[in-house]
Short mmCIF file of C-alpha atoms and ligand atoms in Angstrom, two decimals:
data_model
loop_
_atom_site.label_atom_id
_atom_site.label_comp_id
_atom_site.label_asym_id
_atom_site.label_seq_id
_atom_site.Cartn_x
_atom_site.Cartn_y
_atom_site.Cartn_z
CA MET T 1 129.63 128.74 119.48
CA THR T 2 128.23 131.99 118.13
CA ASP T 3 124.53 132.79 118.39
CA TYR T 4 123.51 132.12 114.80
CA LYS T 5 120.15 132.89 113.24
CA LEU T 6 118.80 129.60 111.95
CA LEU T 7 117.03 129.79 108.60
CA THR T 8 115.99 126.18 108.89
CA PRO T 9 112.66 124.44 109.38
CA GLY T 10 113.40 123.52 113.00
CA PRO T 11 115.14 123.47 115.34
CA LEU T 12 114.84 127.16 114.64
CA THR T 13 115.68 130.51 116.20
CA THR T 14 113.85 130.82 119.53
CA THR T 15 113.50 133.76 121.91
CA ALA T 16 115.74 134.21 124.96
CA SER T 17 112.63 134.01 127.15
CA VAL T 18 111.73 130.57 125.75
CA LYS T 19 115.29 129.33 126.35
CA ASP T 20 115.23 130.81 129.89
CA MET T 21 112.41 128.47 130.88
CA MET T 22 114.88 125.59 130.65
CA LYS T 23 117.03 126.84 133.52
CA ILE T 24 114.71 125.35 136.14
CA ASP T 25 114.58 121.62 136.90
CA ARG T 26 111.06 120.30 137.23
CA CYS T 27 109.65 117.08 138.58
CA THR T 28 107.42 114.92 136.35
CA TRP T 29 104.84 114.03 139.02
CA ASP T 30 104.65 117.50 140.56
CA ASP T 31 101.21 119.11 140.28
CA GLU T 32 102.57 122.41 139.04
CA TYR T 33 104.36 120.63 136.21
CA LYS T 34 101.33 118.50 135.34
CA ARG T 35 99.29 121.70 135.09
CA ILE T 36 101.73 122.99 132.43
CA THR T 37 101.00 119.87 130.37
CA GLN T 38 97.26 120.31 130.76
CA LYS T 39 97.45 123.98 129.81
CA ILE T 40 99.44 123.16 126.68
CA ARG T 41 96.94 120.47 125.73
CA SER T 42 93.99 122.81 125.93
CA GLN T 43 95.78 125.74 124.25
CA LEU T 44 96.66 123.50 121.31
CA LEU T 45 92.98 122.61 120.90
CA GLU T 46 92.17 126.31 120.69
CA LEU T 47 94.86 126.91 118.08
CA ALA T 48 93.34 124.04 116.07
CA HIS T 49 89.81 125.50 116.37
CA VAL T 50 88.38 122.39 117.98
CA THR T 51 86.40 121.75 121.14
CA GLU T 52 87.31 119.53 124.09
CA ASP T 53 84.11 117.56 123.56
CA GLU T 54 85.23 116.36 120.15
CA TYR T 55 89.03 116.42 120.24
CA THR T 56 91.96 115.82 122.55
CA THR T 57 95.68 116.59 122.46
CA VAL T 58 98.24 113.87 123.10
CA LEU T 59 101.85 114.87 123.61
CA MET T 60 104.50 112.33 122.62
CA GLN T 61 108.19 112.18 123.50
CA GLY T 62 110.77 112.25 120.71
CA SER T 63 111.10 114.20 117.50
CA GLY T 64 108.14 114.78 115.17
CA THR T 65 108.66 111.47 113.38
CA PHE T 66 107.89 109.59 116.62
CA SER T 67 104.49 111.29 116.76
CA VAL T 68 103.72 110.46 113.12
CA GLU T 69 104.71 106.88 113.77
CA SER T 70 102.55 106.75 116.91
CA VAL T 71 99.55 107.76 114.82
CA MET T 72 100.31 105.21 112.11
CA GLN T 73 100.79 102.56 114.82
CA THR T 74 97.62 103.37 116.67
CA ALA T 75 95.07 104.69 114.19
CA LEU T 76 95.31 101.80 111.77
CA GLY T 77 94.23 98.31 112.77
CA ALA T 78 95.14 95.04 111.07
CA SER T 79 92.29 95.18 108.57
CA ASP T 80 92.63 98.89 107.75
CA LYS T 81 94.29 100.33 104.65
CA ALA T 82 95.85 103.73 104.11
CA LEU T 83 95.97 105.80 100.95
CA ILE T 84 99.26 107.65 101.43
CA ILE T 85 99.70 110.69 99.19
CA THR T 86 103.38 111.53 98.69
CA ASN T 87 105.24 114.37 97.01
CA GLY T 88 108.30 114.61 99.21
CA ALA T 89 110.60 112.85 101.67
CA TYR T 90 108.24 113.17 104.63
CA GLY T 91 105.41 111.47 102.77
CA LYS T 92 107.86 108.75 101.69
CA ARG T 93 108.87 108.34 105.35
CA ILE T 94 105.22 107.55 106.20
CA VAL T 95 105.26 104.86 103.48
CA GLU T 96 108.39 103.43 105.13
CA MET T 97 106.53 103.37 108.45
CA ALA T 98 103.62 101.52 106.87
CA LYS T 99 106.08 98.89 105.57
CA TYR T 100 107.75 98.48 108.97
CA ILE T 101 104.49 98.25 110.87
CA GLY T 102 102.92 96.00 108.27
CA ILE T 103 100.02 98.29 107.42
CA HIS T 104 98.11 97.76 104.19
CA TYR T 105 98.61 100.81 102.02
CA ASP T 106 98.37 102.31 98.55
CA GLU T 107 100.90 105.02 97.74
CA TYR T 108 99.80 107.79 95.41
CA SER T 109 103.16 109.24 94.48
CA VAL T 110 103.41 112.63 92.77
CA ASP T 111 106.44 114.56 91.47
CA PHE T 112 107.95 116.70 94.22
CA ASN T 113 107.04 119.99 92.52
CA LEU T 114 103.41 119.06 91.84
CA HIS T 115 100.16 118.90 93.77
CA PRO T 116 98.26 115.62 94.00
CA ASP T 117 95.36 115.41 91.56
CA ILE T 118 92.02 115.36 93.38
CA ALA T 119 90.35 113.37 90.59
CA GLU T 120 93.02 110.70 90.96
CA ILE T 121 92.43 110.52 94.73
CA ARG T 122 88.71 110.23 94.14
CA SER T 123 89.20 107.46 91.63
CA ARG T 124 91.49 105.49 93.97
CA LEU T 125 88.92 105.78 96.76
CA GLU T 126 86.15 104.69 94.39
CA ASN T 127 88.08 101.73 93.05
CA ASP T 128 89.42 100.45 96.35
CA PRO T 129 86.77 100.17 99.07
CA MET T 130 89.38 98.54 101.35
CA ILE T 131 90.90 101.98 101.94
CA THR T 132 89.88 103.30 105.36
CA HIS T 133 92.38 106.14 105.95
CA VAL T 134 93.83 109.01 103.87
CA VAL T 135 97.26 110.30 104.87
CA MET T 136 99.02 113.42 103.58
CA VAL T 137 101.72 115.90 104.55
CA HIS T 138 100.40 119.47 104.58
CA CYS T 139 103.58 121.48 103.98
CA GLU T 140 106.17 119.15 102.43
CA THR T 141 109.29 120.54 104.05
CA THR T 142 111.39 118.66 101.49
CA THR T 143 110.65 121.37 98.94
CA GLY T 144 108.37 123.83 100.76
CA ILE T 145 105.36 122.96 98.61
CA LEU T 146 102.01 123.55 100.33
CA ASN T 147 99.56 120.77 99.57
CA PRO T 148 95.84 121.46 98.90
CA LEU T 149 94.55 120.49 102.32
CA GLU T 150 90.99 121.70 101.85
CA GLU T 151 90.43 119.82 98.61
CA VAL T 152 91.97 116.62 99.92
CA ALA T 153 89.98 116.87 103.15
CA THR T 154 86.77 117.40 101.18
CA VAL T 155 87.26 114.30 99.05
CA ALA T 156 88.40 112.17 102.02
CA LYS T 157 85.32 113.20 103.98
CA ALA T 158 83.02 112.68 101.00
CA PHE T 159 84.16 109.05 101.11
CA ASP T 160 83.93 108.95 104.91
CA LYS T 161 87.63 108.15 105.37
CA VAL T 162 89.73 108.79 108.47
CA LEU T 163 92.00 111.71 107.68
CA ILE T 164 95.58 111.89 109.01
CA ILE T 165 97.54 115.07 108.32
CA ASP T 166 101.24 115.59 109.01
CA ALA T 167 101.13 119.34 109.67
CA MET T 168 104.51 119.26 111.34
CA SER T 169 105.94 122.31 109.63
CA SER T 170 102.69 124.25 109.16
CA PHE T 171 100.65 124.05 112.37
CA GLY T 172 100.96 127.33 114.29
CA GLY T 173 102.27 129.11 111.18
CA ILE T 174 99.27 128.54 108.94
CA GLU T 175 95.65 128.67 110.08
CA ILE T 176 94.16 125.17 110.05
CA ASN T 177 90.56 124.70 111.09
CA VAL T 178 90.82 121.07 112.14
CA GLU T 179 87.17 120.57 113.01
CA GLU T 180 85.82 122.24 109.88
CA LEU T 181 88.16 120.21 107.68
CA GLY T 182 87.20 117.02 109.51
CA ILE T 183 90.82 116.10 110.24
CA ASP T 184 90.89 113.09 112.55
CA TYR T 185 94.58 113.20 113.45
CA LEU T 186 96.79 116.25 113.03
CA ILE T 187 100.46 115.89 113.92
CA SER T 188 103.01 118.60 114.69
CA SER T 189 105.98 119.14 116.99
CA ALA T 190 107.46 121.53 119.54
CA ASN T 191 110.29 122.90 117.44
CA LYS T 192 108.51 124.21 114.34
CA CYS T 193 106.02 127.08 113.96
CA ILE T 194 105.17 127.33 117.65
CA GLN T 195 108.85 128.15 118.10
CA GLY T 196 109.75 125.86 120.96
CA VAL T 197 112.84 123.67 121.26
CA PRO T 198 113.02 120.03 120.10
CA GLY T 199 112.01 117.12 122.33
CA PHE T 200 108.38 116.16 121.74
CA GLY T 201 105.57 116.15 119.23
CA PHE T 202 101.81 116.36 119.60
CA VAL T 203 98.71 114.91 118.03
CA ILE T 204 95.32 116.60 117.90
CA ALA T 205 93.01 113.62 117.71
CA LYS T 206 89.30 113.21 117.24
CA LEU T 207 88.06 111.48 120.38
CA ASN T 208 85.54 109.15 118.76
CA GLN T 209 88.35 107.86 116.51
CA LEU T 210 91.07 107.54 119.15
CA LYS T 211 88.71 105.76 121.55
CA GLN T 212 88.36 102.93 119.02
CA CYS T 213 92.10 102.34 118.84
CA GLU T 214 92.85 100.40 122.00
CA GLY T 215 95.20 97.51 121.32
CA ASN T 216 96.07 98.55 117.75
CA ALA T 217 99.68 99.65 118.39
CA ARG T 218 102.49 97.20 117.67
CA SER T 219 104.79 99.28 119.87
CA ILE T 220 104.63 100.04 123.58
CA SER T 221 106.20 103.48 123.65
CA LEU T 222 104.44 104.71 120.50
CA ASP T 223 100.97 103.62 121.59
CA LEU T 224 99.03 106.86 121.20
CA TYR T 225 95.93 105.41 122.83
CA GLU T 226 97.73 104.39 126.03
CA GLN T 227 99.62 107.68 126.07
CA TRP T 228 96.31 109.54 125.87
CA LYS T 229 94.66 107.47 128.61
CA GLU T 230 97.48 108.14 131.04
CA MET T 231 97.97 111.81 130.16
CA ASN T 232 94.27 112.56 130.08
CA HIS T 233 93.98 111.47 133.69
CA ASP T 234 95.80 114.45 135.22
CA GLY T 235 98.52 115.60 132.84
CA LYS T 236 101.15 113.08 133.88
CA TRP T 237 103.02 111.64 130.92
CA ARG T 238 103.23 107.84 130.68
CA TYR T 239 107.03 107.73 130.69
CA THR T 240 109.65 110.38 131.54
CA SER T 241 108.76 113.60 129.77
CA PRO T 242 111.20 116.24 128.49
CA THR T 243 110.42 118.63 131.37
CA HIS T 244 112.66 121.48 130.23
CA VAL T 245 111.29 121.33 126.70
CA VAL T 246 107.69 121.23 127.92
CA ALA T 247 108.19 124.35 130.04
CA ALA T 248 109.85 126.14 127.13
CA PHE T 249 107.01 125.12 124.82
CA SER T 250 104.41 126.50 127.21
CA LYS T 251 106.21 129.84 127.10
CA ALA T 252 106.40 129.62 123.30
CA ILE T 253 102.61 129.19 123.04
CA ASP T 254 102.07 132.22 125.28
CA GLU T 255 104.38 134.22 123.02
CA LEU T 256 102.51 133.04 119.92
CA LEU T 257 99.28 134.32 121.49
CA ASP T 258 101.01 137.61 122.44
CA GLU T 259 102.08 138.05 118.82
CA GLY T 260 98.41 137.93 117.82
CA GLY T 261 97.93 134.19 117.38
CA VAL T 262 98.34 132.12 114.24
CA PRO T 263 97.00 134.80 111.80
CA ALA T 264 99.65 137.31 112.92
CA ARG T 265 102.41 134.75 112.81
CA GLN T 266 101.29 133.54 109.40
CA ALA T 267 101.38 137.13 108.11
CA ARG T 268 104.97 137.56 109.39
CA TYR T 269 106.07 134.25 107.86
CA GLU T 270 104.41 135.09 104.53
CA LYS T 271 106.14 138.45 104.45
CA ASN T 272 109.50 136.85 105.26
CA ASN T 273 109.04 134.21 102.61
CA LYS T 274 107.90 136.57 99.83
CA ARG T 275 110.70 139.03 100.55
CA ILE T 276 113.40 136.36 100.36
CA ARG T 277 111.88 134.92 97.19
CA SER T 278 111.78 138.26 95.45
CA ARG T 279 115.21 139.50 96.56
CA PHE T 280 116.80 136.14 95.70
CA ALA T 281 115.19 136.30 92.25
CA ASP T 282 116.72 139.78 91.78
CA ALA T 283 120.09 138.29 92.73
CA GLY T 284 119.66 135.50 90.16
CA ILE T 285 118.63 132.70 92.52
CA HIS T 286 115.30 131.14 91.59
CA ALA T 287 112.79 129.07 93.54
CA TYR T 288 112.07 125.44 92.64
CA ILE T 289 108.36 125.59 93.54
CA SER T 290 106.04 127.93 91.64
CA GLU T 291 104.75 130.88 93.61
CA GLU T 292 101.14 129.71 93.97
CA LYS T 293 102.26 126.39 95.48
CA GLN T 294 104.89 127.95 97.75
CA SER T 295 104.33 127.60 101.51
CA PRO T 296 105.15 130.53 103.79
CA ILE T 297 107.48 128.21 105.77
CA ILE T 298 110.51 127.19 103.73
CA ALA T 299 111.59 127.48 100.09
CA THR T 300 113.89 125.47 97.85
CA TYR T 301 116.25 127.38 95.55
CA LEU T 302 118.04 126.14 92.46
CA PHE T 303 121.81 126.64 92.26
CA PRO T 304 122.26 129.81 90.16
CA ASP T 305 124.84 128.19 87.84
CA GLU T 306 127.11 125.14 87.49
CA PHE T 307 129.99 126.86 89.31
CA PHE T 308 127.97 127.48 92.45
CA SER T 309 129.30 125.68 95.52
CA PHE T 310 126.80 125.27 98.35
CA THR T 311 129.62 124.54 100.84
CA ASP T 312 131.37 127.79 99.98
CA PHE T 313 128.09 129.72 100.00
CA TYR T 314 127.01 128.14 103.29
CA GLU T 315 130.33 129.00 104.99
CA TYR T 316 130.23 132.57 103.68
CA VAL T 317 126.70 133.12 104.98
CA LYS T 318 127.56 131.40 108.27
CA THR T 319 130.52 133.71 108.96
CA LYS T 320 127.95 136.53 108.71
CA GLY T 321 125.74 134.88 111.35
CA PHE T 322 123.09 132.95 109.37
CA VAL T 323 122.67 129.22 108.95
CA LEU T 324 121.01 127.92 105.76
CA TYR T 325 119.73 124.44 104.96
CA PRO T 326 120.94 122.00 102.31
CA GLY T 327 118.61 120.73 99.59
CA LYS T 328 116.92 117.35 99.71
CA LEU T 329 116.37 116.63 96.03
CA THR T 330 118.38 114.12 94.04
CA GLU T 331 117.74 115.17 90.44
CA VAL T 332 118.48 118.89 90.77
CA ASP T 333 121.02 120.87 92.83
CA THR T 334 119.19 122.94 95.38
CA PHE T 335 119.44 124.47 98.81
CA ARG T 336 116.73 125.59 101.21
CA VAL T 337 115.97 128.69 103.22
CA GLY T 338 113.55 128.45 106.11
CA ASN T 339 111.82 131.63 107.26
CA ILE T 340 110.06 130.47 110.42
CA GLY T 341 111.22 131.12 113.98
CA GLU T 342 112.14 134.37 115.67
CA ILE T 343 113.01 136.06 112.37
CA TYR T 344 111.80 139.51 111.34
CA ASP T 345 112.27 142.08 108.55
CA THR T 346 115.67 143.19 109.87
CA GLU T 347 117.14 139.69 109.68
CA ILE T 348 115.58 139.07 106.27
CA GLU T 349 117.09 142.28 104.84
CA GLN T 350 120.47 141.43 106.41
CA LEU T 351 120.38 137.97 104.90
CA CYS T 352 119.44 139.25 101.46
CA ASP T 353 122.23 141.87 101.60
CA ILE T 354 124.68 139.08 102.37
CA ILE T 355 123.37 137.04 99.41
CA ASP T 356 123.70 140.11 97.14
CA GLU T 357 127.27 140.52 98.32
CA TYR T 358 128.03 136.87 97.65
CA MET T 359 126.42 136.94 94.22
CA GLY T 360 128.35 140.09 93.35
CA VAL T 361 125.13 141.99 92.75
CA LEU T 362 126.45 145.02 94.60
CA ALA T 363 129.67 145.06 92.56
CA LYS T 364 127.81 145.20 89.23
C1 PLP O 401 110.09 118.23 110.62
C2 PLP O 401 109.11 117.36 109.95
C3 PLP O 401 108.82 116.06 110.41
C4 PLP O 401 109.48 115.44 111.60
O1 PLP O 401 110.83 115.45 111.55
P1 PLP O 401 111.67 115.14 112.85
O2 PLP O 401 113.08 115.31 112.38
O3 PLP O 401 111.37 113.77 113.28
O4 PLP O 401 111.27 116.14 113.88
C5 PLP O 401 107.82 115.33 109.78
N1 PLP O 401 107.15 115.85 108.74
C6 PLP O 401 107.39 117.08 108.27
C7 PLP O 401 106.58 117.59 107.13
C8 PLP O 401 108.38 117.88 108.86
O5 PLP O 401 108.61 119.11 108.39
#
């Protein structure tokens, strides 16, 4: 298989040095390995702008969804109720989890190209005192819309609710001050903006919340509380951990810091995203989400006309070394272009030249 550049929201293009870390076999109970876990846990707290007195990091095996589900399992007890704000497939997935687990919930569902209305959230919180938790996806990867985290956090905190944020596709690529926003559980994973490889997720959890959650989980393996207790002891994971992935992730964090931390990475991602958006527009391919709501992570594009074939387009772009992402909307034909990962100006210009070629822009 050729070494493609992935323009997807993860797994994404990683550095050779991150991949190299996976060439060594490591033992789960070895002290050196446990120290890698502990280092990751404390570095993630720094990236989130929180202190070890108030917050902890829990790593969880599996893809990002497993970590979201572990939070839903553990943070909500039998008498709790979640207000779940949805404007995309990942929010809807959390609603599905609530149904499976048997959590009381109220879904505030918004069109996929719109922001939730803060007044509506306030009114739901006012009218339903049973609600204890507010849950939202930060960057809805379904479309690439960036939800108004600050406003939602402010209203959730004004009502003293526990705040759960799925920041899977934004953490590490967008500055999030977890403590200032009062986020109680922030969830992300190894293979998104920190630019590691897939295999585990992580939760930045407020200690005084997590400590109250013993016995809540209806699942053994997704019990975030038990996972924390074991891991917090000395860095040993409760069950077999993805050792190769953990080592690669540790390297990926170091490389994020070398790049200049989250602000520098965010600036690169923003530049990538804006450049693609503007060059695609010039080529006649327009974004589905308006510019002010667009995340610097991934964008959804409308098919340029009724003759456009995504399969044909995808194959053409792939033969030139880039892999795009299909759309996830049912009512309109779209495709997606991710701009996170080890992707710089050169690759962005190459990609846009290929799109121009395909669209016949150069021939005109
Ligand atoms: C990637 C992603 C997830 C998790 O997806 P997995 O396929 O389980 O890793 C959850 N929420 C959002 C917003 C995501 O972008």
